PDB file of N, CA and C in Angstrom:
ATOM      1  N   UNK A   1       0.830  -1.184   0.000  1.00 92.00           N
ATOM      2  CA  UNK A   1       0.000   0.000   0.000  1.00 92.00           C
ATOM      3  C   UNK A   1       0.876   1.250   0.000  1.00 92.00           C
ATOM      4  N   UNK A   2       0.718   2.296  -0.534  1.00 97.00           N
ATOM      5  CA  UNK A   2       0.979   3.234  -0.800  1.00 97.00           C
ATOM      6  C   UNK A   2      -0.033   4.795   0.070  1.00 97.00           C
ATOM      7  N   UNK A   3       0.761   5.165   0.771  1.00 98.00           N
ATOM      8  CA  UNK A   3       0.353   6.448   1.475  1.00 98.00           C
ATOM      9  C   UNK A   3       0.666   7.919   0.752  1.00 98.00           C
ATOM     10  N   UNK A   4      -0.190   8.186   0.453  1.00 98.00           N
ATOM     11  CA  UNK A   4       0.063  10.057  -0.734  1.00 98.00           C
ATOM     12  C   UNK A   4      -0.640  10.747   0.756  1.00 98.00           C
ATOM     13  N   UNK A   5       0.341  11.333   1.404  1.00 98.00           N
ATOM     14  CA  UNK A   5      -0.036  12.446   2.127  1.00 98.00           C
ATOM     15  C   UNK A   5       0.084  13.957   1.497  1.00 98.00           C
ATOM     16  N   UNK A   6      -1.342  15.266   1.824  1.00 98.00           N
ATOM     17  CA  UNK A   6      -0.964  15.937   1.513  1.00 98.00           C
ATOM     18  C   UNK A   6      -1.219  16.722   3.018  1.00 98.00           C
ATOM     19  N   UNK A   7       0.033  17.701   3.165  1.00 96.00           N
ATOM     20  CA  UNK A   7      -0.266  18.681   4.321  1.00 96.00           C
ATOM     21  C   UNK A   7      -0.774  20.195   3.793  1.00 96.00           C
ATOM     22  N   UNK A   8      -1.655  20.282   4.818  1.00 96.00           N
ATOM     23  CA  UNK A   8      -2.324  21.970   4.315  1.00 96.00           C
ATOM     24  C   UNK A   8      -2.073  23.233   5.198  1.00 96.00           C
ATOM     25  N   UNK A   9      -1.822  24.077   5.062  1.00 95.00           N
ATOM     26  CA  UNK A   9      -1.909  25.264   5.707  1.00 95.00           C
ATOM     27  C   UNK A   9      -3.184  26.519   5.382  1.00 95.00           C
ATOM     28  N   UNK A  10      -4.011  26.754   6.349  1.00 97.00           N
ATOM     29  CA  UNK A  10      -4.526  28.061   5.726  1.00 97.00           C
ATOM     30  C   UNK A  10      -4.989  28.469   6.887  1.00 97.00           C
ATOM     31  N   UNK A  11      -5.565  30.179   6.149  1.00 96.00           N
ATOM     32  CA  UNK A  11      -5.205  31.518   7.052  1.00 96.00           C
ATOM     33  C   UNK A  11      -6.603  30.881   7.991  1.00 96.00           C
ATOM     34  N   UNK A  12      -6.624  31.273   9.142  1.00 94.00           N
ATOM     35  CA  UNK A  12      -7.165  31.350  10.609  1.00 94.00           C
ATOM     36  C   UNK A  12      -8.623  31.300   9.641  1.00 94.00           C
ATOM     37  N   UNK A  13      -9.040  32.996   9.185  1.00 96.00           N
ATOM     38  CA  UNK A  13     -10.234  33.390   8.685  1.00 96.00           C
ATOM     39  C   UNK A  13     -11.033  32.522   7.589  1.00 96.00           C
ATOM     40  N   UNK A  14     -10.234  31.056   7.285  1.00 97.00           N
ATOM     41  CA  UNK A  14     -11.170  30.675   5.958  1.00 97.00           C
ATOM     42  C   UNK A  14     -10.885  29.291   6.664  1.00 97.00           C
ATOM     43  N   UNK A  15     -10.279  28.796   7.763  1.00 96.00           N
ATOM     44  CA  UNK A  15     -10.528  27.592   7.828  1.00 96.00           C
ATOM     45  C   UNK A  15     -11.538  26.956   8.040  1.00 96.00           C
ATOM     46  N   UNK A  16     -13.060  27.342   8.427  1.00 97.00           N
ATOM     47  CA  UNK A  16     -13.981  26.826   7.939  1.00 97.00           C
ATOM     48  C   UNK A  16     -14.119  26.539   6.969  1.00 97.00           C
ATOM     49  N   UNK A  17     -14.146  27.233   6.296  1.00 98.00           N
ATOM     50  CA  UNK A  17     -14.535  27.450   4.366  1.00 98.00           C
ATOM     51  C   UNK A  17     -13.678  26.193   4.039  1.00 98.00           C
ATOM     52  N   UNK A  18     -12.307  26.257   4.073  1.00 98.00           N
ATOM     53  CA  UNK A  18     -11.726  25.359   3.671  1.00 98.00           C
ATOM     54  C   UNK A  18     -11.992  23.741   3.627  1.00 98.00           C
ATOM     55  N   UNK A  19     -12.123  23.546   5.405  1.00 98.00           N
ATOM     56  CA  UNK A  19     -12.639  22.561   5.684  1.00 98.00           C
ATOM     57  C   UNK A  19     -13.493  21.349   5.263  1.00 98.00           C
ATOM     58  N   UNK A  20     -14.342  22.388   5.019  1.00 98.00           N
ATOM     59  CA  UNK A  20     -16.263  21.980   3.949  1.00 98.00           C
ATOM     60  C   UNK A  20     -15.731  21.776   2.572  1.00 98.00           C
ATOM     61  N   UNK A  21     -14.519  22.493   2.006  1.00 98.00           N
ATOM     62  CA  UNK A  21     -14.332  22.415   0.767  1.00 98.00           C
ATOM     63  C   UNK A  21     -13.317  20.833   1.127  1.00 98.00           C
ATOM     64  N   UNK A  22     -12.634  20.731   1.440  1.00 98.00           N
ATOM     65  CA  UNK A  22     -12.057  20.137   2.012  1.00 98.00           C
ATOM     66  C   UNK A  22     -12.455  18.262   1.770  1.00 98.00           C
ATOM     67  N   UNK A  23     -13.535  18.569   2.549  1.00 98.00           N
ATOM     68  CA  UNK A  23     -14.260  17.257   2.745  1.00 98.00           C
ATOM     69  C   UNK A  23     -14.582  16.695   1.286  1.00 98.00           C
ATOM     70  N   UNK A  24     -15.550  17.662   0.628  1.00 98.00           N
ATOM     71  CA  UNK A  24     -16.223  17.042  -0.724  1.00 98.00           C
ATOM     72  C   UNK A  24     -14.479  17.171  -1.352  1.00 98.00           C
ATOM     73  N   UNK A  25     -14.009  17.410  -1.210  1.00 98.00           N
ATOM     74  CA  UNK A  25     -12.976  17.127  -2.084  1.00 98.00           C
ATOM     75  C   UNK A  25     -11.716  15.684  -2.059  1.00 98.00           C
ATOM     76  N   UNK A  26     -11.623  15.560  -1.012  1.00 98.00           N
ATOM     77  CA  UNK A  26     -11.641  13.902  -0.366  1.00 98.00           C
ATOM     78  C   UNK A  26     -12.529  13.140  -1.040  1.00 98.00           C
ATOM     79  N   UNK A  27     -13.663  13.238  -0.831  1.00 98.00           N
ATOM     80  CA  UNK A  27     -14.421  12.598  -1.608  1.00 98.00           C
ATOM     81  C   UNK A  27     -14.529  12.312  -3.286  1.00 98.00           C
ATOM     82  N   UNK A  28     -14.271  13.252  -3.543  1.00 98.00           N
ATOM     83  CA  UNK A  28     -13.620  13.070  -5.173  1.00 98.00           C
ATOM     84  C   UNK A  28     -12.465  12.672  -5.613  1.00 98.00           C
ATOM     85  N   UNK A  29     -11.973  12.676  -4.416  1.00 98.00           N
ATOM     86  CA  UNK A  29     -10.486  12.013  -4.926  1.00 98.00           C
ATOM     87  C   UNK A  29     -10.483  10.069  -4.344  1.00 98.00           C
ATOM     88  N   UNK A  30     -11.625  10.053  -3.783  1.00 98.00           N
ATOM     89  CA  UNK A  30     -11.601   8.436  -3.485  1.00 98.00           C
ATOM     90  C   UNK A  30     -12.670   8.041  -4.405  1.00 98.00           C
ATOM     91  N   UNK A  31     -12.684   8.974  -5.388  1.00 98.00           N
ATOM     92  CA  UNK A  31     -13.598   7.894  -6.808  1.00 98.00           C
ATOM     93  C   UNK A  31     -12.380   7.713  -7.630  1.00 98.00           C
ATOM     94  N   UNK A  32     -11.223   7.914  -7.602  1.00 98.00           N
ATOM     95  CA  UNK A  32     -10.054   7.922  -8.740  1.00 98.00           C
ATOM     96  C   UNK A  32      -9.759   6.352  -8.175  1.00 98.00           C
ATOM     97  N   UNK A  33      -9.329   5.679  -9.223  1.00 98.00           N
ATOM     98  CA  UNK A  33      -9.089   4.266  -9.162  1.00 98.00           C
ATOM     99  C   UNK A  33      -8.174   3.988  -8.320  1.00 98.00           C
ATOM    100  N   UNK A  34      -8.110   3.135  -7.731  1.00 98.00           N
ATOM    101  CA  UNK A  34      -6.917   2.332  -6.574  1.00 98.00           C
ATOM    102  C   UNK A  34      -6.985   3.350  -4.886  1.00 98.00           C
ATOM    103  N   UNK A  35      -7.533   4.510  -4.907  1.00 98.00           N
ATOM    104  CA  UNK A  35      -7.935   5.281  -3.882  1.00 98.00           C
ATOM    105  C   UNK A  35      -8.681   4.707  -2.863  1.00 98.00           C
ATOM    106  N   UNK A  36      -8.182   3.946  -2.031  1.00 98.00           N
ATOM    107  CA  UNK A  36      -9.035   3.006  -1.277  1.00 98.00           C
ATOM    108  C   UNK A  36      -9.778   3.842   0.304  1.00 98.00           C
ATOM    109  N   UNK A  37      -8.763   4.986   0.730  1.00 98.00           N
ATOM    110  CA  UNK A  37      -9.638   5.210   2.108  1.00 98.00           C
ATOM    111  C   UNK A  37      -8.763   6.500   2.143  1.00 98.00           C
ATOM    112  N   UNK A  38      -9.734   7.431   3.187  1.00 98.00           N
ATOM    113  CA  UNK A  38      -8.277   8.548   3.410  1.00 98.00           C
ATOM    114  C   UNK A  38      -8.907   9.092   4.968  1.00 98.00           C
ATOM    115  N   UNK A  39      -7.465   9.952   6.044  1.00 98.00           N
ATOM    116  CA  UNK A  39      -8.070  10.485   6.833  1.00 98.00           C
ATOM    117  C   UNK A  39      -7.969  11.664   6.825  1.00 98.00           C
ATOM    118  N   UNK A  40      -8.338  12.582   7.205  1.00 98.00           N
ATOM    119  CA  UNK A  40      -8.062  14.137   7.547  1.00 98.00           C
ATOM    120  C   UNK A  40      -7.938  14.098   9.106  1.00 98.00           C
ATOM    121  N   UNK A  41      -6.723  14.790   9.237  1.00 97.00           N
ATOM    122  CA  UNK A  41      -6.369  15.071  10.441  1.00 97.00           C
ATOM    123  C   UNK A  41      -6.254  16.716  10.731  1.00 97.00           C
ATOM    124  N   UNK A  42      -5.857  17.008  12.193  1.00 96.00           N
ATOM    125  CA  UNK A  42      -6.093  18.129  12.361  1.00 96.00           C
ATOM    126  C   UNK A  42      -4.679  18.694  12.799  1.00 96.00           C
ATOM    127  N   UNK A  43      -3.437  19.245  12.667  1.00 94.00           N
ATOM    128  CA  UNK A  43      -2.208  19.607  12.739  1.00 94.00           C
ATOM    129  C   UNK A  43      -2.197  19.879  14.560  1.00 94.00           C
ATOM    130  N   UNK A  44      -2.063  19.419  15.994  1.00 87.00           N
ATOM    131  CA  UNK A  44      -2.079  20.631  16.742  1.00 87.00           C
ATOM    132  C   UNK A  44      -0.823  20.522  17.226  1.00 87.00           C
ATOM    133  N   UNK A  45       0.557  19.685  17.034  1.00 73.00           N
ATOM    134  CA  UNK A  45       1.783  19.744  17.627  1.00 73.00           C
ATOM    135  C   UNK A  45       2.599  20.075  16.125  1.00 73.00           C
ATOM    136  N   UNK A  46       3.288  20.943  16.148  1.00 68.00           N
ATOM    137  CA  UNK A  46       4.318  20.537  15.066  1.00 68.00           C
ATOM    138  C   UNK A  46       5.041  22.412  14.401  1.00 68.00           C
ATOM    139  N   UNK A  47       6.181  21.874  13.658  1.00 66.00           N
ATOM    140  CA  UNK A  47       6.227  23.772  13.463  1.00 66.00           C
ATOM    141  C   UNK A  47       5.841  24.405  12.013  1.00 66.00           C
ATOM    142  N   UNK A  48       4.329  23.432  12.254  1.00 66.00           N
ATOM    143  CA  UNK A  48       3.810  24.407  10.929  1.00 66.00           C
ATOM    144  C   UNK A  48       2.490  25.025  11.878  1.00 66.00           C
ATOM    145  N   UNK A  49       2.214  24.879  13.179  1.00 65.00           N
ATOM    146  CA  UNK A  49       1.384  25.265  13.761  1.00 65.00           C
ATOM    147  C   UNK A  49       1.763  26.901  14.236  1.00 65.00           C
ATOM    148  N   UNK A  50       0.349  27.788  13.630  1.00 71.00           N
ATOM    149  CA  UNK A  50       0.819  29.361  14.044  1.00 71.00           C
ATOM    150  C   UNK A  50      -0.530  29.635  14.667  1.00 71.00           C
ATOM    151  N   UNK A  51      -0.434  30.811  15.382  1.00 77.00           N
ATOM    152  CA  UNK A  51      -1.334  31.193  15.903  1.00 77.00           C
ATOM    153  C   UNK A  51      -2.438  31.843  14.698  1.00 77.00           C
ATOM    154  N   UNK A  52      -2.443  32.014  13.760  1.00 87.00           N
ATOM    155  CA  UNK A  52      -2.455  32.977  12.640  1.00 87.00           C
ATOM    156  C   UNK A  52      -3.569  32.017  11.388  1.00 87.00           C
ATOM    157  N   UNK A  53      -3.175  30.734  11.821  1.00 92.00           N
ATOM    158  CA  UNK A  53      -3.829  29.630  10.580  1.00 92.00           C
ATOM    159  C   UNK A  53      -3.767  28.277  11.144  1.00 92.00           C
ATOM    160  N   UNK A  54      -4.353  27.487  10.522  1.00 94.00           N
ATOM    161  CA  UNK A  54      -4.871  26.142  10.759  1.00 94.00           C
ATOM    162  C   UNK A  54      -3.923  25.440   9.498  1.00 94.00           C
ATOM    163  N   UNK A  55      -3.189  23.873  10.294  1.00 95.00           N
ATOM    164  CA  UNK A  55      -2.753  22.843   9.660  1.00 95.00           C
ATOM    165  C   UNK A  55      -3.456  21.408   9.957  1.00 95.00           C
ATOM    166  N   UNK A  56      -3.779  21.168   8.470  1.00 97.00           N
ATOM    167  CA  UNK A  56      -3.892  19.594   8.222  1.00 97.00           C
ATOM    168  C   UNK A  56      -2.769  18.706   7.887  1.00 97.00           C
ATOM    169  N   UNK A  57      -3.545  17.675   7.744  1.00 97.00           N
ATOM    170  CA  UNK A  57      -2.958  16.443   7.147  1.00 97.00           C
ATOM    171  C   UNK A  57      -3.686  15.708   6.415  1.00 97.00           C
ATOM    172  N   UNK A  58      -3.988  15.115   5.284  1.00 99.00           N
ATOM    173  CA  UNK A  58      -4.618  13.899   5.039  1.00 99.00           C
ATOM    174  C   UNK A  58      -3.454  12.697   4.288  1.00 99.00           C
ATOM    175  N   UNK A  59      -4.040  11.899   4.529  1.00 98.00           N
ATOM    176  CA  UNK A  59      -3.585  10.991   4.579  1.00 98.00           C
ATOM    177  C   UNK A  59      -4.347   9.423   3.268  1.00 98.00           C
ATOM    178  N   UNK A  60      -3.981   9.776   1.603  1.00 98.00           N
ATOM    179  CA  UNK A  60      -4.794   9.020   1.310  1.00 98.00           C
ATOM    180  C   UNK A  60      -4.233   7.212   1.110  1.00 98.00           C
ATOM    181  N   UNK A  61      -4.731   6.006   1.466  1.00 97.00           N
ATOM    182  CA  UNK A  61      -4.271   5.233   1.458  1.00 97.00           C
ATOM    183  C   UNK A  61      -4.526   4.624   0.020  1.00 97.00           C
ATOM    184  N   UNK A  62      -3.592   4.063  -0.513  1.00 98.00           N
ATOM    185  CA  UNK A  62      -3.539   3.852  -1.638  1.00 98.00           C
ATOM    186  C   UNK A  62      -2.945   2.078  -2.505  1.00 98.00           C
ATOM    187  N   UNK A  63      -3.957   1.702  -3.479  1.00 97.00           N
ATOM    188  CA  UNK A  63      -3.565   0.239  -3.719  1.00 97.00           C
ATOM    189  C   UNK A  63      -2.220   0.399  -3.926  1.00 97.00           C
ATOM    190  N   UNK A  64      -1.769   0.961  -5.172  1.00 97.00           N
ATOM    191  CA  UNK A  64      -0.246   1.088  -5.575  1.00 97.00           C
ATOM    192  C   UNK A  64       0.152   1.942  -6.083  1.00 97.00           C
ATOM    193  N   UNK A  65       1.862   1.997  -6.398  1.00 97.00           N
ATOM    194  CA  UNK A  65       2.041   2.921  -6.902  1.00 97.00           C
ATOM    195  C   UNK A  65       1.858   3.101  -8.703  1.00 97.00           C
ATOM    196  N   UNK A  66       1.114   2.362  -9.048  1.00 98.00           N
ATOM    197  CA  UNK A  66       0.756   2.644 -10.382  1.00 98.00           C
ATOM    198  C   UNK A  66      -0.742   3.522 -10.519  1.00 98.00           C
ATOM    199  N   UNK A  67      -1.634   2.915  -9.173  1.00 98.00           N
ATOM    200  CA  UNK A  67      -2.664   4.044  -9.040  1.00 98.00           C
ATOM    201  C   UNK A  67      -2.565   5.408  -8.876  1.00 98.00           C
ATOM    202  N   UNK A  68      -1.111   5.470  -7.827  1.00 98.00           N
ATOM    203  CA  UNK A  68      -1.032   6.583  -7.668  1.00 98.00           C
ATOM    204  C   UNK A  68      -0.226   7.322  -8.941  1.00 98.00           C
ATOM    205  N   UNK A  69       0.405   6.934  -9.649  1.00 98.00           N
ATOM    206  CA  UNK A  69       1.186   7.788 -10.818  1.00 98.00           C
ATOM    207  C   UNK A  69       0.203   7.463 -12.181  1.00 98.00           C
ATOM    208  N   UNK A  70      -1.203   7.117 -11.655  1.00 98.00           N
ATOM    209  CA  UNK A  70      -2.336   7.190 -13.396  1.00 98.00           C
ATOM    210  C   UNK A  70      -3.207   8.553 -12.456  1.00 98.00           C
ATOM    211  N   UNK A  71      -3.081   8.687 -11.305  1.00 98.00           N
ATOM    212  CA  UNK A  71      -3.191  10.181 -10.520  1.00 98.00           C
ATOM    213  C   UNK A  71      -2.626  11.253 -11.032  1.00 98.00           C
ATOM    214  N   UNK A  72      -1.639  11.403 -10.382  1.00 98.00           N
ATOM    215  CA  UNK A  72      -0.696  12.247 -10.867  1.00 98.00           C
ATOM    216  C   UNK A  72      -0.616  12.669 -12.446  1.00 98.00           C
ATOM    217  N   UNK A  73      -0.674  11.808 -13.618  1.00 98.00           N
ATOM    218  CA  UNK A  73      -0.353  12.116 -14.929  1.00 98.00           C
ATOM    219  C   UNK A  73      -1.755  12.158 -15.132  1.00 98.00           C
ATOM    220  N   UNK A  74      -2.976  11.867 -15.040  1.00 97.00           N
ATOM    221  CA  UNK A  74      -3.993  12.415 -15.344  1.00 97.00           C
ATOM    222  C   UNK A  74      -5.085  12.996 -14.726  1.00 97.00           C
ATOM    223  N   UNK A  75      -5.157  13.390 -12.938  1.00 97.00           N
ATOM    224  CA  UNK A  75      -5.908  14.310 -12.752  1.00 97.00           C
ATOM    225  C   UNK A  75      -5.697  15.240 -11.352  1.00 97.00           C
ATOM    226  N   UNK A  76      -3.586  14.892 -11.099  1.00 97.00           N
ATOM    227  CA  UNK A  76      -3.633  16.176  -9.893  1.00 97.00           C
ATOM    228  C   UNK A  76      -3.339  17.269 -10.805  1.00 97.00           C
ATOM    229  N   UNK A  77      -3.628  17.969 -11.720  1.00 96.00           N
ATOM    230  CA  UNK A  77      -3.239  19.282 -12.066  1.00 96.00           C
ATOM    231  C   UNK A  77      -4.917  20.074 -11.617  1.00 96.00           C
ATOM    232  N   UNK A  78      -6.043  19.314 -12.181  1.00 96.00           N
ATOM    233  CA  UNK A  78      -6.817  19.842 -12.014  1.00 96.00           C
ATOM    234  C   UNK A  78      -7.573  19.890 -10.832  1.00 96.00           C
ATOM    235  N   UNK A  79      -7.078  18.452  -9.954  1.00 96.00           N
ATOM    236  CA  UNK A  79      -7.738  18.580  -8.873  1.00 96.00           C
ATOM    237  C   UNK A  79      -7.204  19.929  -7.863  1.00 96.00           C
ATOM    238  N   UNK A  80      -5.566  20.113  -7.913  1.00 96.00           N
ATOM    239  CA  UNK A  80      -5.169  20.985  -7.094  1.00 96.00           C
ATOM    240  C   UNK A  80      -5.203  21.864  -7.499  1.00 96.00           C
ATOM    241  N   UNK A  81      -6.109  22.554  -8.780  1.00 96.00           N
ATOM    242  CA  UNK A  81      -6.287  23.580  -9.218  1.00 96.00           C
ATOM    243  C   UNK A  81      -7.158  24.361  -8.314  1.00 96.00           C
ATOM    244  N   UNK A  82      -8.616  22.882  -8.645  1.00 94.00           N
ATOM    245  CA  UNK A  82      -9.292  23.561  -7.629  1.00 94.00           C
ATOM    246  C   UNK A  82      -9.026  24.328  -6.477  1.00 94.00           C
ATOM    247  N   UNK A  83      -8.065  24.454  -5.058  1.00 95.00           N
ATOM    248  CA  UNK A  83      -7.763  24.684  -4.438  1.00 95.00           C
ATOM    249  C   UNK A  83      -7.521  25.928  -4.604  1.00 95.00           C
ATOM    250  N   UNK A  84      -6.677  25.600  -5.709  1.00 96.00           N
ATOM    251  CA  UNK A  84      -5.856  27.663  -5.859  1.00 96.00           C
ATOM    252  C   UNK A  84      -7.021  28.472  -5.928  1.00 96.00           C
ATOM    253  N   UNK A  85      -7.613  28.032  -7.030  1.00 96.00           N
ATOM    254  CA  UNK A  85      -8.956  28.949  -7.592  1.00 96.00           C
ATOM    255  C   UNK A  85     -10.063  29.431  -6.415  1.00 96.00           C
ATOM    256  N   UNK A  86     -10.214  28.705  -5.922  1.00 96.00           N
ATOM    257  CA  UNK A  86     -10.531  28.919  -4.644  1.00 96.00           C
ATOM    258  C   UNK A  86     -10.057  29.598  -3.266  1.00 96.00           C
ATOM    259  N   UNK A  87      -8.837  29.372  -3.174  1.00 97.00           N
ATOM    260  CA  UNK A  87      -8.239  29.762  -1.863  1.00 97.00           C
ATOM    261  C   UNK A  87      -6.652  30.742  -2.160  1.00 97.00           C
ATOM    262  N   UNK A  88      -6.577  30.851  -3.163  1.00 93.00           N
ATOM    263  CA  UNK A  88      -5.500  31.284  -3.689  1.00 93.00           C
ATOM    264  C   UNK A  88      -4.224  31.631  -2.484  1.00 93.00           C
ATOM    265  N   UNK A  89      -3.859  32.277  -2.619  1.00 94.00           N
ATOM    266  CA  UNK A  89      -2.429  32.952  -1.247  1.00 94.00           C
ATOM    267  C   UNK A  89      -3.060  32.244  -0.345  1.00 94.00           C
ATOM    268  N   UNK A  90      -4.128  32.287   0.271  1.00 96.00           N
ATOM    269  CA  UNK A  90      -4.624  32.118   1.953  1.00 96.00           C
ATOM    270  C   UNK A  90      -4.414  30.580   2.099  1.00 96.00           C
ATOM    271  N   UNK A  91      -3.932  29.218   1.364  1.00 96.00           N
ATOM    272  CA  UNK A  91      -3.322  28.365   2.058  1.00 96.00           C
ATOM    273  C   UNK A  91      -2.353  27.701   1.067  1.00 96.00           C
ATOM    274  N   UNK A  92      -1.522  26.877   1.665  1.00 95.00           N
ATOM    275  CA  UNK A  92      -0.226  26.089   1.038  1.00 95.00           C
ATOM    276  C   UNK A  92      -0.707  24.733   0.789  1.00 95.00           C
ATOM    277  N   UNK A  93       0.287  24.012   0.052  1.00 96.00           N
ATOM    278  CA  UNK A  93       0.213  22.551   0.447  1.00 96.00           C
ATOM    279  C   UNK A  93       1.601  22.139  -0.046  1.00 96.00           C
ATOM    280  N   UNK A  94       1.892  20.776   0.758  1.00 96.00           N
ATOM    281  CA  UNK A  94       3.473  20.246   0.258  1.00 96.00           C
ATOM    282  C   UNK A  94       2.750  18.758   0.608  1.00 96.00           C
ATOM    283  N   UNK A  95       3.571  17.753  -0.417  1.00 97.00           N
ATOM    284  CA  UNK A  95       3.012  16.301  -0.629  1.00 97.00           C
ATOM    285  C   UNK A  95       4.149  15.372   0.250  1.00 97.00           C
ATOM    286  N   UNK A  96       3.902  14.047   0.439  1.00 98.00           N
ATOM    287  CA  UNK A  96       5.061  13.375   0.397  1.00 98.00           C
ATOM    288  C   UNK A  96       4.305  12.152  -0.085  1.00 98.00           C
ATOM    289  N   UNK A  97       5.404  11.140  -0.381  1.00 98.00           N
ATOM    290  CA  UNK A  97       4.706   9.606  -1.170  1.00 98.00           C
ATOM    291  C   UNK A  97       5.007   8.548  -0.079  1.00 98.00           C
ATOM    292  N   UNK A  98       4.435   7.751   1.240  1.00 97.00           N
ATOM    293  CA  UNK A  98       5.289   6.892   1.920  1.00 97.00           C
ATOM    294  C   UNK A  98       4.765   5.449   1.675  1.00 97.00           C
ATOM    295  N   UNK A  99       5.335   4.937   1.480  1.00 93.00           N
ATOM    296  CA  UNK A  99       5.523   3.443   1.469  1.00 93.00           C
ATOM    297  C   UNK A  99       4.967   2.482   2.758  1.00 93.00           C
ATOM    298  N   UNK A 100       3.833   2.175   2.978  1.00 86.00           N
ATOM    299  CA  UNK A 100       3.248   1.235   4.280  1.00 86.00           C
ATOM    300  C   UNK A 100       4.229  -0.047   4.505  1.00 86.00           C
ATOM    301  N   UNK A 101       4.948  -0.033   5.975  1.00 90.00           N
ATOM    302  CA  UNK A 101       5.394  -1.326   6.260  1.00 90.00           C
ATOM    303  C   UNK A 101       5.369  -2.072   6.868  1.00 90.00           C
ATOM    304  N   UNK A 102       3.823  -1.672   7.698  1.00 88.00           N
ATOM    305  CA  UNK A 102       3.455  -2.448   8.698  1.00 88.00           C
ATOM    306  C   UNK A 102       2.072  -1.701   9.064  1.00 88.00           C
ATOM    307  N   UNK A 103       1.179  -2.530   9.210  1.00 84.00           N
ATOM    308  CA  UNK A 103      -0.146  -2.026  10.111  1.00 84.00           C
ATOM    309  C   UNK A 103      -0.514  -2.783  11.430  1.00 84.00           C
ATOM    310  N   UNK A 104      -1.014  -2.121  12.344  1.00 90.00           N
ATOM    311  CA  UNK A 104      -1.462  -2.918  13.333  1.00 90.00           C
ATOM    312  C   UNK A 104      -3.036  -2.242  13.613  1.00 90.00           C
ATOM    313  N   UNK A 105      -3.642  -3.355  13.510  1.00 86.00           N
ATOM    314  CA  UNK A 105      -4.635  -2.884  13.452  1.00 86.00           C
ATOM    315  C   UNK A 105      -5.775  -3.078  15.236  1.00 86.00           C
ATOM    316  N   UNK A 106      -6.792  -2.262  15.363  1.00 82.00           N
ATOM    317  CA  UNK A 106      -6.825  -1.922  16.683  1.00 82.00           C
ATOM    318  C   UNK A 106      -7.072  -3.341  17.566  1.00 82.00           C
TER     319      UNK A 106
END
């Protein structure tokens, strides 16, 4: 399994807004093939935390990495478009790709 985390930053004043956008947008991204589950988390230890704005995390879990790179080459330009168009300056995002090597489950 394959983990595509993306982390978010945005300004204090729209993290509602964001949020709601947020959600349905998770949701569109677990109709893309091999997209099996994702979480949203809420940032409150770490040094992207400011008094000023709100940090996420999500976390999408993923069959492989071939799902995830028929992603990438055919629909993160537009999905993270959305975002800009929407939220433009008022939040960030930075990705990472991790590799699952163990689960324990509860």
């Amino acid at each position: 399994m394959i983990i595509y985390e993306v982390n978010l930053t945005v300004v204090q004043t729209r993290s509602e807004e964001f949020v709601a956008w947020l959600n349905d947008h998770i949701g569109e991204m677990l109709q893309f093939p091999g997209f099996r589950s994702a979480k949203l988390c809420h940032v409150k230890v770490g040094p992207e935390v400011k008094t000023n704005s709100q940090s996420y995390t999500v976390h999408y879990l993923i069959q492989d990495q071939a799902a995830l790179d028929s992603y990438l080459e055919t629909h993160a330009a537009r999905m993270r478009s959305e975002g800009i168009k929407l939220f433009g300056g008022d939040f960030s995002a930075s990705r990472r790709v991790l590799s699952q090597l163990l689960f324990l489950p509860d």
